[in-house]
């Protein structure tokens, strides 16, 4: 791995980015920092191994404050304690069903929706609903496709408040196990795991496929779409929540 500075180690973030996770400006944990991970996702290139990832309980607890305010972005009611508890149970249940690491599922959720159970549906070549912005999934608690606080937006789509536990689990299942229309993390992992040097690299490749449809083995910031996506996921797995992001690879 080579960073923009020419160093062979990840770069500690020191400047704010407009793409940083929405959160308070201060950090309280030594694990809440951002390193720019570059290259192929291997531990030999400086990427963290799965044994270095924080525990699921640690990561979920660290991200809970962000979940509590995440829905502000879309102008809908924020997650309740019961909904957050349902999300935790759903992640663990789906992880057990699919054999995808619960920590990785959580990291993808925080990347895609910040844990808002009433996140909007986005659409490009297909719709992306729910916590994981899945491939034409059925799981959602918000049928709107835009922030309902935007003047002139038709916000006639149903919003579920509270979001039932079964709908929360369906959102997680759609993103992880895939849908009849397209793949989820499980199918992406099967592709990513071919010739991977270790399990962590397979997961990082999976993140790139999930974000952009495919991966370039030598550079997980390519070929599209959010260049920092895989580095973001690696950082989330290590405990990043609020620290400023500075992603520069070259």
Coordinates of C-alpha atoms in Angstrom, one line a residue:
X1 CA 0.0 0.0 0.0
X2 CA 1.3 3.5 -0.9
X3 CA -0.3 6.6 0.4
X4 CA -0.2 10.1 -1.2
X5 CA 2.8 11.0 1.0
X6 CA 4.8 8.0 -0.2
X7 CA 4.6 6.3 3.2
X8 CA 4.0 2.5 3.4
X9 CA 1.6 2.9 6.4
X10 CA -1.9 4.2 6.6
X11 CA -2.3 8.0 7.0
X12 CA -3.9 9.3 10.2
X13 CA -6.7 11.7 9.3
X14 CA -6.1 15.3 10.4
X15 CA -8.6 17.4 8.5
X16 CA -12.4 17.5 8.2
X17 CA -14.2 16.3 5.1
X18 CA -17.7 17.1 3.9
X19 CA -18.2 13.3 3.6
X20 CA -17.4 12.5 7.3
X21 CA -20.0 10.6 9.2
X22 CA -22.7 12.9 10.7
X23 CA -21.9 13.2 14.4
X24 CA -20.6 15.5 17.1
X25 CA -17.4 17.3 16.4
X26 CA -15.4 15.8 19.3
X27 CA -14.2 12.2 19.8
X28 CA -14.0 10.3 23.0
X29 CA -12.4 7.0 22.0
X30 CA -8.8 6.4 21.0
X31 CA -10.2 4.0 18.4
X32 CA -12.3 6.7 16.8
X33 CA -9.8 7.8 14.2
X34 CA -9.5 7.6 10.4
X35 CA -6.6 6.0 8.5
X36 CA -6.5 6.1 4.7
X37 CA -6.2 2.5 3.6
X38 CA -5.0 2.1 0.1
X39 CA -4.2 -0.7 -2.3
X40 CA -5.5 -4.3 -2.5
X41 CA -7.0 -4.9 1.0
X42 CA -4.4 -7.3 2.1
X43 CA -2.9 -7.3 5.6
X44 CA 0.5 -7.2 4.0
X45 CA -0.5 -3.8 2.5
X46 CA -1.4 -2.6 5.9
X47 CA -5.1 -3.3 6.0
X48 CA -6.5 -4.7 9.4
X49 CA -7.1 -8.4 9.8
X50 CA -10.5 -9.6 11.1
X51 CA -8.8 -10.4 14.4
X52 CA -8.0 -6.7 14.7
X53 CA -11.5 -5.5 14.2
X54 CA -13.4 -4.4 17.3
X55 CA -16.0 -6.7 18.8
X56 CA -19.6 -6.4 17.6
X57 CA -20.8 -5.2 21.0
X58 CA -18.1 -2.5 21.0
X59 CA -19.0 -1.3 17.5
X60 CA -22.7 -1.4 18.1
X61 CA -22.4 0.6 21.3
X62 CA -20.1 3.1 19.7
X63 CA -22.5 3.7 16.8
X64 CA -25.7 3.8 18.8
X65 CA -25.5 7.6 19.4
X66 CA -25.3 8.2 15.7
X67 CA -28.3 5.9 15.1
X68 CA -30.3 8.0 17.5
X69 CA -30.0 11.1 15.3
X70 CA -29.5 9.5 11.8
X71 CA -33.0 10.0 10.6
X72 CA -32.7 13.8 11.0
X73 CA -31.1 13.7 7.6
X74 CA -34.3 12.6 5.9
X75 CA -36.7 14.6 8.0
X76 CA -38.4 11.5 9.6
X77 CA -38.6 10.4 13.2
X78 CA -35.4 9.1 14.7
X79 CA -34.8 5.5 15.8
X80 CA -36.3 4.6 19.1
X81 CA -34.5 2.5 21.7
X82 CA -36.8 -0.4 20.8
X83 CA -36.0 0.0 17.1
X84 CA -32.3 0.1 17.8
X85 CA -32.6 -3.1 19.9
X86 CA -34.5 -4.7 17.0
X87 CA -31.7 -3.7 14.6
X88 CA -29.1 -5.3 16.8
X89 CA -31.1 -8.5 17.0
X90 CA -31.7 -8.4 13.2
X91 CA -28.0 -8.1 12.4
X92 CA -27.1 -11.0 14.6
X93 CA -29.9 -13.2 13.2
X94 CA -29.0 -12.5 9.6
X95 CA -25.3 -13.0 10.3
X96 CA -26.1 -16.4 11.7
X97 CA -28.2 -17.2 8.7
X98 CA -25.8 -16.1 6.0
X99 CA -22.4 -16.6 7.7
X100 CA -21.5 -13.0 7.0
X101 CA -19.7 -11.4 9.9
X102 CA -22.1 -9.3 12.0
X103 CA -19.5 -6.6 12.4
X104 CA -19.2 -6.3 8.6
X105 CA -23.0 -6.1 8.2
X106 CA -23.1 -3.3 10.8
X107 CA -20.3 -1.4 9.1
X108 CA -22.2 -1.5 5.8
X109 CA -25.4 -0.3 7.5
X110 CA -23.6 2.7 9.0
X111 CA -22.0 3.5 5.7
X112 CA -25.3 3.3 3.7
X113 CA -27.8 4.8 6.1
X114 CA -26.2 5.6 9.4
X115 CA -28.6 3.1 10.9
X116 CA -31.8 5.1 10.2
X117 CA -34.6 2.5 10.1
X118 CA -36.7 5.0 8.1
X119 CA -34.1 5.8 5.5
X120 CA -35.3 6.9 2.0
X121 CA -35.2 4.8 -1.1
X122 CA -32.6 5.8 -3.7
X123 CA -32.6 4.7 -7.3
X124 CA -30.2 4.5 -10.2
X125 CA -30.6 1.5 -12.5
X126 CA -32.8 -0.1 -9.8
X127 CA -34.2 0.9 -6.5
X128 CA -32.1 0.8 -3.3
X129 CA -34.4 0.7 -0.2
X130 CA -33.7 0.2 3.4
X131 CA -30.9 0.2 5.9
X132 CA -28.5 -1.3 3.4
X133 CA -29.9 0.3 0.3
X134 CA -30.5 -3.1 -1.1
X135 CA -31.0 -4.3 -4.7
X136 CA -34.7 -3.8 -5.3
X137 CA -35.5 -5.1 -1.8
X138 CA -38.9 -5.3 -0.1
X139 CA -37.6 -4.2 3.3
X140 CA -38.2 -0.6 4.1
X141 CA -40.0 1.7 6.5
X142 CA -40.1 4.7 4.2
X143 CA -41.6 4.5 0.7
X144 CA -40.5 8.1 -0.1
X145 CA -37.5 8.7 -2.3
X146 CA -36.5 12.1 -1.1
X147 CA -36.2 14.1 2.1
X148 CA -39.7 15.0 3.0
X149 CA -38.7 18.4 4.4
X150 CA -37.7 19.5 0.9
X151 CA -40.2 22.1 -0.3
X152 CA -42.3 20.8 -3.2
X153 CA -41.5 17.1 -2.7
X154 CA -44.4 14.8 -2.8
X155 CA -44.1 12.9 0.4
X156 CA -47.2 10.7 0.0
X157 CA -45.3 7.5 0.5
X158 CA -46.0 5.6 3.7
X159 CA -43.6 5.9 6.7
X160 CA -43.8 3.3 9.4
X161 CA -43.4 4.7 12.9
X162 CA -42.6 2.6 14.7
X163 CA -40.7 0.4 12.2
X164 CA -41.7 -3.1 13.0
X165 CA -39.0 -5.6 14.0
X166 CA -39.8 -7.8 11.1
X167 CA -39.4 -4.9 8.6
X168 CA -36.1 -4.0 10.2
X169 CA -34.9 -7.6 9.8
X170 CA -36.1 -7.7 6.2
X171 CA -34.0 -4.6 5.4
X172 CA -30.9 -6.3 6.8
X173 CA -31.8 -9.6 5.1
X174 CA -32.3 -8.0 1.7
X175 CA -28.9 -6.3 1.9
X176 CA -27.0 -9.3 3.2
X177 CA -28.7 -12.3 1.6
X178 CA -29.7 -10.6 -1.6
X179 CA -33.1 -10.4 -3.3
X180 CA -34.7 -12.1 -6.3
X181 CA -33.5 -9.2 -8.3
X182 CA -29.9 -9.0 -7.3
X183 CA -27.1 -9.9 -5.0
X184 CA -26.3 -9.0 -1.4
X185 CA -23.2 -9.3 0.7
X186 CA -23.4 -13.1 0.7
X187 CA -23.2 -13.4 -3.0
X188 CA -20.6 -10.6 -3.3
X189 CA -18.4 -12.4 -0.7
X190 CA -18.5 -15.6 -2.7
X191 CA -17.0 -13.7 -5.7
X192 CA -14.6 -11.7 -3.5
X193 CA -13.3 -14.7 -1.7
X194 CA -11.9 -16.3 -4.9
X195 CA -8.1 -16.1 -4.6
X196 CA -8.2 -13.7 -1.7
X197 CA -5.1 -13.9 0.5
X198 CA -7.1 -13.8 3.7
X199 CA -10.7 -13.4 5.0
X200 CA -10.3 -9.7 5.7
X201 CA -9.3 -9.0 2.1
X202 CA -12.3 -11.0 0.9
X203 CA -14.5 -8.8 3.0
X204 CA -12.9 -5.6 1.8
X205 CA -13.4 -6.8 -1.8
X206 CA -17.0 -7.5 -0.9
X207 CA -17.4 -3.9 0.2
X208 CA -16.1 -2.6 -3.2
X209 CA -18.5 -5.0 -5.1
X210 CA -21.4 -3.9 -2.9
X211 CA -20.7 -0.3 -3.7
X212 CA -19.7 -0.5 -7.3
X213 CA -20.6 -3.9 -8.7
X214 CA -17.1 -5.2 -9.2
X215 CA -13.5 -4.7 -7.9
X216 CA -10.0 -4.1 -9.2
X217 CA -7.8 -6.5 -7.3
X218 CA -4.8 -4.2 -7.0
X219 CA -6.8 -1.1 -5.9
X220 CA -10.0 -1.2 -3.9
X221 CA -10.7 2.5 -4.4
X222 CA -11.5 1.6 -8.0
X223 CA -13.4 1.3 -10.4
X224 CA -16.2 3.4 -9.0
X225 CA -18.2 4.8 -7.1
X226 CA -17.4 6.2 -3.7
X227 CA -13.6 6.0 -3.8
X228 CA -13.2 5.9 0.0
X229 CA -15.9 3.3 0.5
X230 CA -13.7 0.3 1.3
X231 CA -11.3 2.4 3.4
X232 CA -14.4 3.7 5.3
X233 CA -15.6 0.2 6.0
X234 CA -12.2 -0.9 7.3
X235 CA -12.1 2.2 9.6
X236 CA -15.6 1.5 10.8
X237 CA -14.6 -2.0 11.7
X238 CA -11.7 -0.6 13.7
X239 CA -13.9 1.8 15.6
X240 CA -14.2 4.9 13.5
X241 CA -17.4 6.9 14.2
X242 CA -16.9 10.6 14.4
X243 CA -13.3 11.5 13.5
X244 CA -12.8 13.6 10.4
X245 CA -12.1 11.7 7.2
X246 CA -9.1 12.5 5.0
X247 CA -8.8 9.9 2.2
X248 CA -5.9 10.4 -0.1
X249 CA -4.2 7.5 -2.0
X250 CA -1.8 7.7 -4.8

